[in-house]
CSV table of C-alpha atoms and ligand atoms in Angstrom, one decimal:
chain,number,residue,atom,x,y,z
A,21,MET,CA,-0.1,0.1,0.1
A,22,ALA,CA,1.0,3.8,-0.9
A,23,GLY,CA,-0.6,6.5,0.9
A,24,ASP,CA,1.2,10.1,2.4
A,25,LEU,CA,1.9,9.6,5.5
A,26,ARG,CA,2.8,14.2,5.4
A,27,ASP,CA,-1.2,13.1,7.1
A,28,GLU,CA,-1.1,9.9,8.3
A,29,GLY,CA,-5.1,9.2,8.1
A,30,GLN,CA,-6.0,12.4,7.3
A,31,ASP,CA,-5.5,14.1,11.7
A,32,LYS,CA,-4.7,17.5,9.4
A,33,PHE,CA,-6.7,19.5,7.0
A,34,ARG,CA,-5.3,20.1,4.0
A,35,ASP,CA,-3.6,21.9,2.6
A,36,GLU,CA,-5.3,23.2,-0.8
A,37,CYS,CA,-2.8,25.2,-3.8
A,38,GLY,CA,-0.8,27.3,-4.5
A,39,VAL,CA,0.1,29.8,-7.7
A,40,PHE,CA,2.7,31.6,-9.2
A,41,GLY,CA,3.0,34.3,-11.9
A,42,ILE,CA,6.2,36.3,-12.9
A,43,PHE,CA,5.7,38.6,-16.5
A,44,GLY,CA,8.8,40.2,-18.1
A,45,HIS,CA,11.8,37.4,-17.4
A,46,PRO,CA,13.6,35.8,-20.4
A,47,ASP,CA,13.6,32.5,-17.8
A,48,ALA,CA,10.3,33.0,-16.5
A,49,ALA,CA,9.3,29.5,-17.1
A,50,ASN,CA,13.0,28.0,-14.7
A,51,LEU,CA,11.2,30.1,-12.7
A,52,ALA,CA,8.0,29.3,-11.9
A,53,TYR,CA,9.1,26.4,-11.7
A,54,LEU,CA,11.9,27.6,-8.4
A,55,GLY,CA,8.6,29.1,-7.4
A,56,LEU,CA,6.4,26.4,-7.1
A,57,TYR,CA,8.6,24.0,-5.6
A,58,ALA,CA,9.1,26.8,-2.6
A,59,MET,CA,5.5,25.4,-2.3
A,60,GLN,CA,5.4,22.4,-2.9
A,61,HIS,CA,3.9,22.0,0.4
A,62,ARG,CA,0.7,23.9,-0.7
A,63,GLY,CA,-0.6,21.4,-3.1
A,64,GLN,CA,1.0,17.7,-3.5
A,65,GLU,CA,-0.9,15.3,-6.4
A,66,SER,CA,-0.6,18.2,-9.7
A,67,ALA,CA,1.9,20.9,-10.6
A,68,GLY,CA,1.6,22.8,-14.4
A,69,ILE,CA,2.9,25.8,-16.0
A,70,VAL,CA,2.0,27.9,-18.5
A,71,THR,CA,4.1,30.1,-21.0
A,72,TRP,CA,2.8,32.6,-23.6
A,73,THR,CA,5.9,32.1,-26.3
A,74,GLY,CA,5.1,35.3,-28.6
A,75,GLN,CA,2.5,32.1,-30.0
A,76,ARG,CA,1.1,30.1,-29.1
A,77,MET,CA,0.6,29.6,-24.7
A,78,ALA,CA,3.3,26.4,-23.8
A,79,VAL,CA,1.8,23.8,-21.0
A,80,GLU,CA,3.3,21.4,-19.4
A,81,LYS,CA,1.8,20.0,-16.2
A,82,GLN,CA,1.7,16.0,-14.9
A,83,MET,CA,0.9,14.4,-11.4
A,84,GLY,CA,3.5,14.3,-9.7
A,85,TYR,CA,6.2,16.8,-7.1
A,86,VAL,CA,7.2,19.2,-8.7
A,87,ALA,CA,10.6,18.2,-9.0
A,88,ASP,CA,9.5,15.0,-10.5
A,89,ILE,CA,7.9,16.3,-13.5
A,90,PHE,CA,10.3,19.5,-14.7
A,91,ASP,CA,13.6,18.5,-16.3
A,92,GLU,CA,15.1,20.3,-18.4
A,93,SER,CA,14.1,19.7,-21.5
A,94,ARG,CA,10.4,19.6,-20.4
A,95,LEU,CA,11.4,23.0,-19.0
A,96,ALA,CA,12.8,23.9,-22.6
A,97,ARG,CA,9.4,23.2,-24.2
A,98,LEU,CA,8.4,26.3,-22.1
A,99,PRO,CA,9.9,29.4,-23.6
A,100,GLY,CA,8.7,32.8,-23.0
A,101,HIS,CA,9.0,36.1,-21.0
A,102,SER,CA,5.5,35.6,-18.9
A,103,ALA,CA,4.1,32.8,-17.3
A,104,ILE,CA,1.4,31.2,-14.5
A,105,GLY,CA,2.2,27.7,-12.9
A,106,HIS,CA,0.0,26.1,-9.8
A,107,VAL,CA,0.8,23.3,-7.7
A,108,ARG,CA,-2.5,21.8,-6.7
A,109,TYR,CA,-4.2,19.2,-3.8
A,110,SER,CA,-7.9,19.0,-5.3
A,111,THR,CA,-10.0,20.8,-2.8
A,112,THR,CA,-13.3,20.1,-5.7
A,113,GLY,CA,-13.7,18.0,-8.3
A,114,GLU,CA,-11.2,14.7,-8.7
A,115,SER,CA,-7.5,14.0,-8.5
A,116,ARG,CA,-6.7,13.2,-12.4
A,117,LEU,CA,-4.7,14.3,-14.7
A,118,GLU,CA,-7.6,16.5,-17.0
A,119,ASN,CA,-8.3,18.8,-13.5
A,120,ALA,CA,-4.3,19.7,-13.1
A,121,GLN,CA,-3.8,23.6,-13.3
A,122,PRO,CA,-2.9,25.8,-15.2
A,123,ILE,CA,-6.3,25.2,-17.9
A,124,VAL,CA,-5.9,27.0,-21.0
A,125,TYR,CA,-8.5,27.8,-23.3
A,126,ASN,CA,-9.1,29.7,-26.3
A,127,THR,CA,-11.4,32.4,-26.3
A,128,ASN,CA,-12.7,35.6,-28.8
A,129,LYS,CA,-10.7,37.1,-26.1
A,130,GLY,CA,-7.3,35.2,-27.3
A,131,PRO,CA,-5.7,32.3,-25.8
A,132,LEU,CA,-5.9,32.4,-21.2
A,133,ALA,CA,-4.9,29.8,-19.2
A,134,ILE,CA,-5.9,30.0,-15.2
A,135,GLY,CA,-4.8,28.9,-12.3
A,136,HIS,CA,-7.2,29.4,-9.2
A,137,ASN,CA,-6.1,29.3,-5.1
A,138,GLY,CA,-9.0,28.6,-2.8
A,139,ASN,CA,-13.2,27.2,-3.8
A,140,LEU,CA,-16.0,28.6,-5.4
A,141,VAL,CA,-18.8,28.2,-3.7
A,142,ASN,CA,-21.4,28.7,-6.4
A,143,ALA,CA,-20.2,27.1,-8.9
A,144,ASP,CA,-22.0,24.1,-9.1
A,145,GLU,CA,-25.5,26.5,-9.2
A,146,ILE,CA,-23.2,28.4,-12.5
A,147,ARG,CA,-22.0,25.8,-13.9
A,148,ARG,CA,-25.1,24.1,-14.0
A,149,GLU,CA,-27.0,27.0,-15.6
A,150,LEU,CA,-24.1,27.0,-18.0
A,151,GLU,CA,-24.2,23.8,-19.3
A,152,GLN,CA,-27.7,23.9,-19.4
A,153,GLU,CA,-27.4,26.9,-22.1
A,154,GLY,CA,-24.6,25.0,-23.7
A,155,SER,CA,-21.0,24.8,-21.9
A,156,ILE,CA,-19.5,22.0,-22.4
A,157,PHE,CA,-17.4,21.7,-19.4
A,158,THR,CA,-13.8,18.8,-20.1
A,159,THR,CA,-12.9,19.1,-16.4
A,160,SER,CA,-14.9,18.1,-12.6
A,161,SER,CA,-12.7,21.7,-10.7
A,162,ASP,CA,-14.5,24.8,-10.5
A,163,THR,CA,-11.4,26.5,-12.0
A,164,GLU,CA,-13.5,26.0,-15.3
A,165,VAL,CA,-15.4,28.8,-14.5
A,166,PHE,CA,-13.8,31.4,-14.4
A,167,LEU,CA,-12.6,31.1,-18.1
A,168,HIS,CA,-16.3,30.2,-18.9
A,169,LEU,CA,-18.3,33.4,-17.9
A,170,MET,CA,-14.9,34.9,-19.0
A,171,ALA,CA,-15.1,33.8,-22.6
A,172,ARG,CA,-19.3,34.4,-22.1
A,173,SER,CA,-18.4,37.6,-21.4
A,174,ARG,CA,-19.6,41.1,-24.0
A,175,ARG,CA,-16.7,42.9,-22.5
A,176,GLU,CA,-13.5,42.6,-25.8
A,177,ASP,CA,-10.9,43.4,-23.4
A,178,VAL,CA,-9.2,41.0,-21.1
A,179,VAL,CA,-9.6,43.0,-17.7
A,180,GLY,CA,-13.3,43.8,-17.9
A,181,ALA,CA,-14.5,40.4,-19.0
A,182,LEU,CA,-12.2,39.2,-16.1
A,183,ARG,CA,-14.4,41.6,-14.1
A,184,GLU,CA,-17.2,40.8,-15.6
A,185,ALA,CA,-16.7,36.8,-14.5
A,186,LEU,CA,-15.5,38.1,-10.3
A,187,ALA,CA,-19.3,39.7,-10.7
A,188,ARG,CA,-20.8,36.6,-10.6
A,189,VAL,CA,-18.7,34.1,-8.5
A,190,ARG,CA,-18.9,33.7,-4.9
A,191,GLY,CA,-16.0,31.6,-2.9
A,192,ALA,CA,-12.9,32.0,-1.8
A,193,TYR,CA,-10.4,32.4,-5.3
A,194,SER,CA,-6.1,33.7,-5.2
A,195,ILE,CA,-5.8,33.5,-9.2
A,196,VAL,CA,-3.2,34.3,-11.9
A,197,LEU,CA,-4.3,34.7,-15.4
A,198,LEU,CA,-2.0,34.2,-18.5
A,199,ALA,CA,-2.8,36.1,-21.9
A,200,ARG,CA,-1.3,36.8,-24.9
A,201,ASP,CA,0.6,40.2,-23.5
A,202,ARG,CA,-0.1,40.0,-20.2
A,203,VAL,CA,-0.7,38.3,-16.7
A,204,LEU,CA,-3.6,39.1,-14.6
A,205,ALA,CA,-3.5,38.2,-11.2
A,206,ALA,CA,-7.3,38.9,-8.4
A,207,ARG,CA,-8.5,38.2,-4.7
A,208,ASP,CA,-11.9,37.0,-3.8
A,209,PRO,CA,-13.5,40.2,-2.3
A,210,GLN,CA,-12.6,38.7,1.3
A,211,GLY,CA,-9.1,37.9,0.8
A,212,VAL,CA,-9.7,34.5,1.8
A,213,ARG,CA,-6.4,32.9,0.6
A,214,PRO,CA,-3.5,34.6,0.3
A,215,LEU,CA,-1.8,36.3,-2.9
A,216,THR,CA,0.9,39.0,-2.5
A,217,MET,CA,3.4,40.7,-5.2
A,218,GLY,CA,7.2,41.2,-6.0
A,219,ARG,CA,9.5,42.4,-8.0
A,220,LEU,CA,12.8,40.7,-9.7
A,221,LYS,CA,15.7,42.4,-10.6
A,222,VAL,CA,16.4,41.6,-15.0
A,223,PRO,CA,20.4,42.9,-16.0
A,224,GLY,CA,19.4,45.5,-18.9
A,225,GLN,CA,15.9,45.0,-18.0
A,226,PRO,CA,13.0,46.3,-16.2
A,227,ASP,CA,12.2,44.8,-13.6
A,228,ALA,CA,9.5,41.4,-13.6
A,229,THR,CA,7.4,41.1,-11.3
A,230,VAL,CA,6.5,38.2,-10.4
A,231,VAL,CA,3.1,37.8,-8.0
A,232,ALA,CA,2.6,33.9,-5.6
A,233,SER,CA,0.2,32.5,-2.5
A,234,GLU,CA,3.7,32.7,-0.4
A,235,THR,CA,6.9,35.3,-0.1
A,236,CYS,CA,8.2,31.7,0.6
A,237,ALA,CA,7.8,31.7,-3.2
A,238,PHE,CA,9.8,35.1,-3.9
A,239,ASP,CA,12.3,34.8,-1.5
A,240,LEU,CA,13.9,31.2,-4.0
A,241,ILE,CA,14.4,33.7,-6.4
A,242,ASP,CA,15.0,36.6,-4.8
A,243,ALA,CA,12.1,38.8,-4.9
A,244,GLU,CA,11.7,41.5,-3.5
A,245,PRO,CA,8.4,40.7,-1.5
A,246,LEU,CA,6.4,44.9,-2.5
A,247,ARG,CA,2.7,43.7,-1.2
A,248,ASP,CA,-0.6,41.6,0.0
A,249,VAL,CA,-3.2,42.7,-3.5
A,250,GLU,CA,-5.9,43.1,-2.2
A,251,PRO,CA,-9.0,41.9,-1.2
A,252,GLY,CA,-11.0,42.5,-4.2
A,253,GLU,CA,-8.4,43.6,-6.5
A,254,ILE,CA,-7.1,42.6,-9.9
A,255,VAL,CA,-2.8,43.4,-11.0
A,256,VAL,CA,-1.9,43.9,-14.5
A,257,PHE,CA,0.9,42.4,-15.4
A,258,ASP,CA,2.9,44.1,-19.1
A,259,ALA,CA,4.7,46.6,-20.6
A,260,GLY,CA,3.4,49.7,-19.9
A,261,GLY,CA,4.1,48.4,-16.0
A,262,THR,CA,1.4,47.6,-13.2
A,263,ALA,CA,-2.0,48.8,-13.0
A,264,SER,CA,-4.7,47.9,-10.5
A,265,ALA,CA,-8.8,47.8,-10.7
A,266,SER,CA,-10.5,47.1,-7.5
A,267,PHE,CA,-14.5,45.0,-7.8
A,268,ALA,CA,-15.3,45.3,-4.9
A,269,MET,CA,-15.0,47.6,-1.9
A,270,GLY,CA,-15.8,48.2,1.5
A,271,GLN,CA,-16.2,44.6,2.3
A,272,ARG,CA,-15.9,42.3,5.5
A,273,THR,CA,-12.6,40.6,4.9
A,274,GLY,CA,-11.5,37.0,6.2
A,275,PHE,CA,-8.5,35.7,6.3
A,276,CYS,CA,-7.5,32.7,6.7
A,277,VAL,CA,-6.0,31.9,10.9
A,278,PHE,CA,-5.7,28.4,9.5
A,279,GLU,CA,-2.6,29.9,7.2
A,280,HIS,CA,-0.8,30.9,9.9
A,281,VAL,CA,-1.6,28.4,11.8
A,282,TYR,CA,-0.5,25.0,10.2
A,283,PHE,CA,-1.1,25.5,6.2
A,284,ALA,CA,1.0,28.4,5.1
A,285,ARG,CA,6.0,27.9,5.5
A,286,PRO,CA,6.7,29.8,8.7
A,287,ASP,CA,9.4,31.5,6.9
A,288,SER,CA,6.8,33.0,5.0
A,289,SER,CA,5.6,36.5,5.3
A,290,ILE,CA,0.7,36.1,5.2
A,291,PHE,CA,-2.2,38.6,5.2
A,292,GLY,CA,1.0,40.9,5.5
A,293,LYS,CA,2.3,38.9,8.7
A,294,SER,CA,5.0,36.6,9.6
A,295,VAL,CA,3.5,33.2,9.5
A,296,ALA,CA,6.4,32.3,12.5
A,297,ASP,CA,5.7,35.2,14.6
A,298,SER,CA,2.6,34.2,14.6
A,299,ARG,CA,2.9,31.1,15.9
A,300,ARG,CA,5.5,32.0,18.3
A,301,ALA,CA,2.0,34.2,19.8
A,302,PHE,CA,0.0,31.4,19.5
A,303,GLY,CA,2.4,29.6,21.5
A,304,GLN,CA,2.6,31.9,24.1
A,305,ARG,CA,-0.5,32.5,24.8
A,306,LEU,CA,-1.3,28.4,25.1
A,307,ALA,CA,1.6,28.7,27.8
A,308,ARG,CA,0.0,31.6,30.4
A,309,GLU,CA,-3.4,30.0,29.1
A,310,HIS,CA,-2.7,26.6,30.3
A,311,PRO,CA,0.4,26.8,32.4
A,312,VAL,CA,1.6,23.1,34.0
A,313,PRO,CA,4.5,22.0,36.0
A,314,ALA,CA,6.1,20.2,33.2
A,315,ASP,CA,10.6,19.9,32.7
A,316,ILE,CA,10.3,19.6,28.8
A,317,VAL,CA,8.2,21.4,26.3
A,318,VAL,CA,8.3,19.0,23.1
A,319,PRO,CA,6.6,20.5,20.1
A,320,VAL,CA,5.7,17.9,17.3
A,321,PRO,CA,7.5,18.3,13.7
A,322,ASP,CA,7.4,21.2,12.1
A,323,SER,CA,3.8,22.3,12.0
A,324,GLY,CA,3.6,22.2,15.5
A,325,MET,CA,7.8,24.2,16.2
A,326,PHE,CA,6.6,27.8,16.0
A,327,ALA,CA,4.5,27.5,18.8
A,328,ALA,CA,6.5,25.5,21.1
A,329,LEU,CA,9.3,27.3,21.0
A,330,GLY,CA,6.6,30.1,22.3
A,331,PHE,CA,5.2,28.6,24.5
A,332,ALA,CA,9.3,27.3,26.4
A,333,GLU,CA,9.8,30.9,26.1
A,334,GLU,CA,6.4,31.7,28.1
A,335,SER,CA,6.9,29.4,30.5
A,336,GLY,CA,10.6,29.5,31.0
A,337,ILE,CA,10.3,25.3,30.8
A,338,ARG,CA,13.0,23.9,28.0
A,339,TYR,CA,12.7,23.3,25.1
A,340,GLY,CA,13.3,20.4,23.7
A,341,MET,CA,13.1,18.1,20.7
A,342,GLY,CA,11.9,14.6,22.1
A,343,LEU,CA,10.9,13.8,18.2
A,344,VAL,CA,12.2,13.7,15.0
A,345,ARG,CA,10.7,13.7,11.5
A,346,ASN,CA,12.1,11.1,8.4
A,347,HIS,CA,11.9,13.9,6.3
A,348,TYR,CA,11.8,11.3,3.0
A,349,VAL,CA,8.0,9.6,4.0
A,350,GLY,CA,6.6,11.4,1.5
A,351,ARG,CA,4.2,9.6,-1.9
A,352,THR,CA,6.7,7.1,-2.0
A,353,PHE,CA,6.4,5.0,0.3
A,354,ILE,CA,5.5,0.9,0.0
A,355,GLU,CA,4.3,-0.8,3.2
A,356,PRO,CA,5.2,-4.4,2.4
A,357,LYS,CA,4.2,-6.0,3.6
A,358,GLN,CA,0.5,-6.7,4.8
A,359,SER,CA,1.6,-8.5,8.0
A,360,ILE,CA,3.8,-6.1,9.1
A,361,ARG,CA,1.2,-3.1,7.7
A,362,ASN,CA,0.4,-0.5,10.2
A,363,PHE,CA,3.3,1.7,10.4
A,364,GLY,CA,1.3,4.3,10.8
A,365,VAL,CA,3.0,8.0,12.7
A,366,LYS,CA,6.1,5.5,13.4
A,367,VAL,CA,7.0,6.2,10.6
A,368,LYS,CA,7.1,10.2,10.2
A,369,LEU,CA,8.0,10.5,13.4
A,370,ASN,CA,9.7,9.0,17.1
A,371,ALA,CA,11.1,10.2,20.1
A,372,VAL,CA,14.5,10.3,21.2
A,373,ARG,CA,14.3,8.6,24.4
A,374,SER,CA,17.6,10.7,26.2
A,375,VAL,CA,15.7,13.5,25.5
A,376,VAL,CA,11.6,12.1,27.1
A,377,GLY,CA,13.4,9.9,29.5
A,378,GLY,CA,11.7,10.4,32.6
A,379,LYS,CA,10.6,13.5,32.0
A,380,ARG,CA,7.6,15.8,32.3
A,381,VAL,CA,6.6,16.3,28.4
A,382,VAL,CA,4.7,19.1,27.3
A,383,LEU,CA,3.8,18.5,23.4
A,384,VAL,CA,2.6,20.5,21.4
A,385,ASP,CA,1.0,20.6,17.6
A,386,ASP,CA,-1.1,23.2,16.1
A,387,SER,CA,-5.1,21.3,16.0
A,388,ILE,CA,-5.8,18.1,16.1
A,389,VAL,CA,-7.8,16.6,13.9
A,390,ARG,CA,-8.9,12.9,14.6
A,391,GLY,CA,-7.0,12.7,17.5
A,392,THR,CA,-5.8,9.6,16.1
A,393,THR,CA,-2.1,11.0,15.2
A,394,SER,CA,-1.8,12.6,18.9
A,395,LYS,CA,-2.8,9.1,20.1
A,396,LYS,CA,-0.1,7.9,18.4
A,397,LEU,CA,2.2,10.2,19.8
A,398,VAL,CA,1.8,10.6,23.7
A,399,ARG,CA,1.9,6.8,23.8
A,400,MET,CA,5.2,6.6,21.0
A,401,LEU,CA,6.3,9.3,24.0
A,402,LYS,CA,5.3,7.2,26.9
A,403,ALA,CA,6.9,3.9,26.0
A,404,ALA,CA,10.2,6.2,25.3
A,405,GLY,CA,10.1,6.7,29.3
A,406,ALA,CA,8.4,9.3,29.7
A,407,SER,CA,6.3,10.1,33.4
A,408,GLU,CA,4.0,13.2,32.3
A,409,VAL,CA,2.9,13.9,28.7
A,410,HIS,CA,0.3,17.1,28.7
A,411,MET,CA,-0.9,18.1,25.2
A,412,ARG,CA,-1.2,21.8,24.3
A,413,ILE,CA,-2.9,23.0,21.2
A,414,SER,CA,-2.1,26.1,19.7
A,415,SER,CA,-4.6,26.7,17.5
A,416,PRO,CA,-9.6,26.1,19.4
A,417,PRO,CA,-10.8,23.2,19.0
A,418,THR,CA,-11.4,22.3,14.8
A,419,VAL,CA,-15.3,21.5,14.5
A,420,ASN,CA,-16.5,22.1,11.6
A,421,PRO,CA,-15.7,22.8,7.7
A,422,CYS,CA,-13.9,24.7,5.4
A,423,HIS,CA,-16.2,25.9,2.3
A,424,TYR,CA,-12.8,27.6,1.3
A,425,GLY,CA,-9.7,25.6,0.0
A,426,ILE,CA,-9.5,23.0,2.9
A,427,ASP,CA,-9.7,19.0,2.2
A,428,THR,CA,-11.3,19.2,5.4
A,429,PRO,CA,-12.9,16.2,7.2
A,430,ARG,CA,-16.5,15.3,7.7
A,431,ARG,CA,-18.1,16.7,10.7
A,432,LYS,CA,-18.4,13.1,13.0
A,433,GLU,CA,-14.7,12.7,12.1
A,434,LEU,CA,-13.7,16.3,13.6
A,435,ILE,CA,-12.8,14.9,16.9
A,436,ALA,CA,-14.0,18.1,18.6
A,437,SER,CA,-17.4,18.9,17.4
A,438,ALA,CA,-18.3,14.7,19.2
A,439,LYS,CA,-16.3,15.0,22.6
A,440,ALA,CA,-15.9,17.1,24.8
A,441,ILE,CA,-12.7,18.3,26.1
A,442,GLU,CA,-11.9,16.0,28.4
A,443,GLU,CA,-13.0,13.2,26.6
A,444,ILE,CA,-10.3,13.7,23.9
A,445,ARG,CA,-8.1,13.7,26.6
A,446,ALA,CA,-9.0,10.4,27.6
A,447,PHE,CA,-8.8,9.1,23.6
A,448,ILE,CA,-5.9,10.7,22.9
A,449,GLU,CA,-4.2,9.2,26.9
A,450,ALA,CA,-3.1,12.5,27.6
A,451,ASP,CA,-2.5,13.5,31.2
A,452,SER,CA,-3.7,16.8,30.5
A,453,LEU,CA,-5.3,18.4,27.4
A,454,GLY,CA,-5.3,22.6,26.9
A,455,TYR,CA,-6.4,24.4,23.7
A,456,LEU,CA,-5.8,28.0,23.0
A,457,SER,CA,-9.0,30.2,23.3
A,458,LEU,CA,-10.7,31.8,20.1
A,459,GLU,CA,-9.9,35.0,21.5
A,460,GLY,CA,-6.2,34.1,22.9
A,461,MET,CA,-6.0,33.4,18.5
A,462,LEU,CA,-7.1,36.3,16.4
A,463,ALA,CA,-5.8,38.2,19.6
A,464,ALA,CA,-2.5,36.7,18.7
A,465,PHE,CA,-3.7,36.8,14.9
A,466,GLY,CA,-3.1,40.4,15.1
A,467,HIS,CA,-7.1,40.6,12.4
A,468,GLY,CA,-9.6,41.2,14.7
A,469,ASP,CA,-13.4,38.7,14.9
A,470,HIS,CA,-14.5,41.3,11.2
A,471,GLU,CA,-11.5,41.3,9.2
A,472,THR,CA,-10.5,36.7,9.3
A,473,CYS,CA,-12.2,33.9,9.2
A,474,SER,CA,-12.0,31.2,11.5
A,475,ALA,CA,-15.4,29.2,10.7
A,476,CYS,CA,-13.5,25.9,10.7
A,477,PHE,CA,-13.4,27.4,14.9
A,478,SER,CA,-15.5,29.0,15.4
A,479,GLY,CA,-18.5,28.3,13.0
A,480,ARG,CA,-19.0,32.2,11.5
A,481,TYR,CA,-18.1,32.1,7.6
A,482,PRO,CA,-17.4,34.9,6.2
A,483,VAL,CA,-18.7,34.2,2.7
A,484,PRO,CA,-22.6,33.2,3.3
A,485,LEU,CA,-23.0,29.2,1.9
A,486,ARG,CA,-24.9,28.4,-0.7
A,487,ALA,CA,-28.1,26.9,0.1
A,488,PRO,CA,-28.7,23.1,0.9
A,489,ASP,CA,-28.2,21.6,-2.3
A,490,PRO,CA,-28.4,17.3,-2.6
A,491,GLN,CA,-26.2,17.2,-5.2
A,492,ALA,CA,-23.7,19.5,-3.9
A,493,THR,CA,-19.7,18.3,-5.1
A,494,LEU,CA,-17.4,20.1,-2.0
A,495,PHE,CA,-18.3,16.3,0.2
A,496,PRO,CA,-18.9,13.0,-2.0
A,497,ALA,CA,-22.3,12.3,-2.0
A,498,GLU,CA,-23.5,10.7,0.5
A,499,GLU,CA,-22.7,13.3,2.6
A,500,ALA,CA,-23.5,16.3,1.6
A,501,GLY,CA,-27.2,16.9,1.8
A,502,GLU,CA,-25.7,15.9,6.6
A,503,ALA,CA,-22.7,18.8,6.0
A,504,ALA,CA,-25.4,21.8,3.6
A,505,GLU,CA,-28.0,21.6,6.6
A,506,GLU,CA,-25.6,21.1,9.3
A,507,ASP,CA,-23.8,24.3,7.6
A,508,ALA,CA,-27.1,26.0,6.5
A,509,ALA,CA,-28.3,25.8,9.9
A,510,ARG,CA,-25.0,27.8,11.2
A,511,THR,CA,-23.6,29.8,8.3
A,512,GLU,CA,-24.3,33.9,9.7
A,513,PRO,CA,-23.8,36.3,7.1
A,514,ALA,CA,-21.2,38.2,8.0
A,515,PRO,CA,-21.6,41.7,10.1
A,516,ARG,CA,-19.5,44.0,8.2
A,517,PRO,CA,-17.3,47.2,9.4
B,611,LIG,FE1,-9.3,29.0,7.3
B,611,LIG,FE2,-10.6,27.8,8.9
B,611,LIG,FE3,-12.0,29.1,7.6
B,611,LIG,FE4,-11.6,27.4,6.1
B,611,LIG,S1,-13.0,28.2,7.8
B,611,LIG,S2,-11.0,29.8,5.0
B,611,LIG,S3,-9.5,26.6,7.3
B,611,LIG,S4,-10.5,29.4,9.1
C-alpha cells in the first residue's frame, strides 16, 4: 500500500493549492518552477506551468511533485517571458490530470490560462446554468467556471471580462491568469486565501513582476516582496508596468487564520505578517492560558515547532526535540508486507529517549483533527520513558469543515465536534489537554474577528454558503445533504465593519 503519510489518516486539514505568476523575465518558466518548488507544501497531487511563447500558450502539467515533473528538457519546452504556475491538492474535482492546473482555453479574447487557489461556493450553480445554455466543461474543477464566464462575456478586453466573471462568483479565490501580452492576478473580496506580489531584477532590462501565494516563493528566486494583492483587487502586469483595478470595495475581509496556524510555511509572510511570529505568539498565549508544571516542551515536527518555542519562552520550561521526523517519507513509501502494515505515525516520527525519558513533557501541536495521530504520539512518548505527557494545541478545537479551499474531513470525523475536551484528553491518553482559546488565537493573529475567517473553529463563515443542495460536490454524495444542512444552520452572514 502506498500512502502520503504527511497526513496520516488525514489527521490534519490538508493544504489547498499554490499559485505563481511572472511577467517580463527571459527565464520565466525556470523561475515559475522554483516558485512552485518552494510552495510544494500547498499541493502535492499535480503541478503545471504555462508560458506565452509569443505565438501560443506552451503547457506542461502532470500528476506528482514539482521536482519529479519538471526537468531541463521539459522546462526548455516552455519558452517565453511570462508564465503562470500551479501546485494542486484537489479540494473540488477529482484527482486526475484533466483537473491539473493551469487550465488553458482559446477564447474570443485570445488564449487564456488560469491557476486558482480556493473554492467557489456557487460554482455548481453557475456550472449548471452554463451547461443548460450549452457550455461544455472539460474538467470537474470549479476553476473552469472562471474561464467559461470570461469567454461568454460581451466585453472584448480581458480585464473587463474578468471583472464580469468575478461579479458572478462567490467564495475564496486567489487567481493568476496568463493572456497573450500580460499576467493578471485577482483576489476575492474577503481575501480568504493569500496572494502577494513582488519584483525581480533583470540585468539590463526593466524589473520583472512576480505574484505568488506565499513569500517563500520570492525568497528562493531573490524577488523583493512589494505588497499583497488586496481583497477585491485585480492587478495587471504588462509591458506598460503594473495597473490595479478594484472590483469589490469595502467588504469585510476573511483572512484564513489556519494559514497562520498550519498551512503556510513559517518563513512566509501572509496577510502582511510573519507566519513564524504568529505561531510563536499562539504558543506564548497558550502557555498563559494553560500552564502546567513540566520539565520539557516538545514540538510535533514540523507544524508545532514555532508554537512550542513560544510556549517554552513564556513558561520558562526548556525546549527539546523529543520527536524527530523522517523527512524522506512521502508518496512513494511502500509498506512492504501485509503482516507488518500499520506503521502509522512511526514511519514519520520517532521519540528521542534521551530527551524525554523520565521527563514531564508538554507536547505542542497546531491542531487535532481526528485525534488518532495525537494518541499515537502520546503513546510513543510514554513508551520512550516520558513520565507525563501534557498535550497543548495552538488553536481552538476544530469543529467545522472548511468551504473555502481546504480539504477537511466530515464534521462527524472531527473529534472536537463530537467530544468534550475531557473526552478528547481521555481518547488521546494524555495527562492533560489544553487548547488555545478563540479569543487568544485572534488576538495573537492580530486581525480582528471582522477581518478573519475562523469558521472551522467558530462556525462564523465570512462568505455565506449556498443553500442546502443534495447534489453538492464539495463532499462525497452520501454526506452532502448532511453537511449542507448542518452548515446552512450554522452560517450567519458576516457583519460589515
Ligand atoms: Fe481557513 Fe478554517 Fe476559514 Fe477554511 S474555515 S478558510 S481553514 S479559517
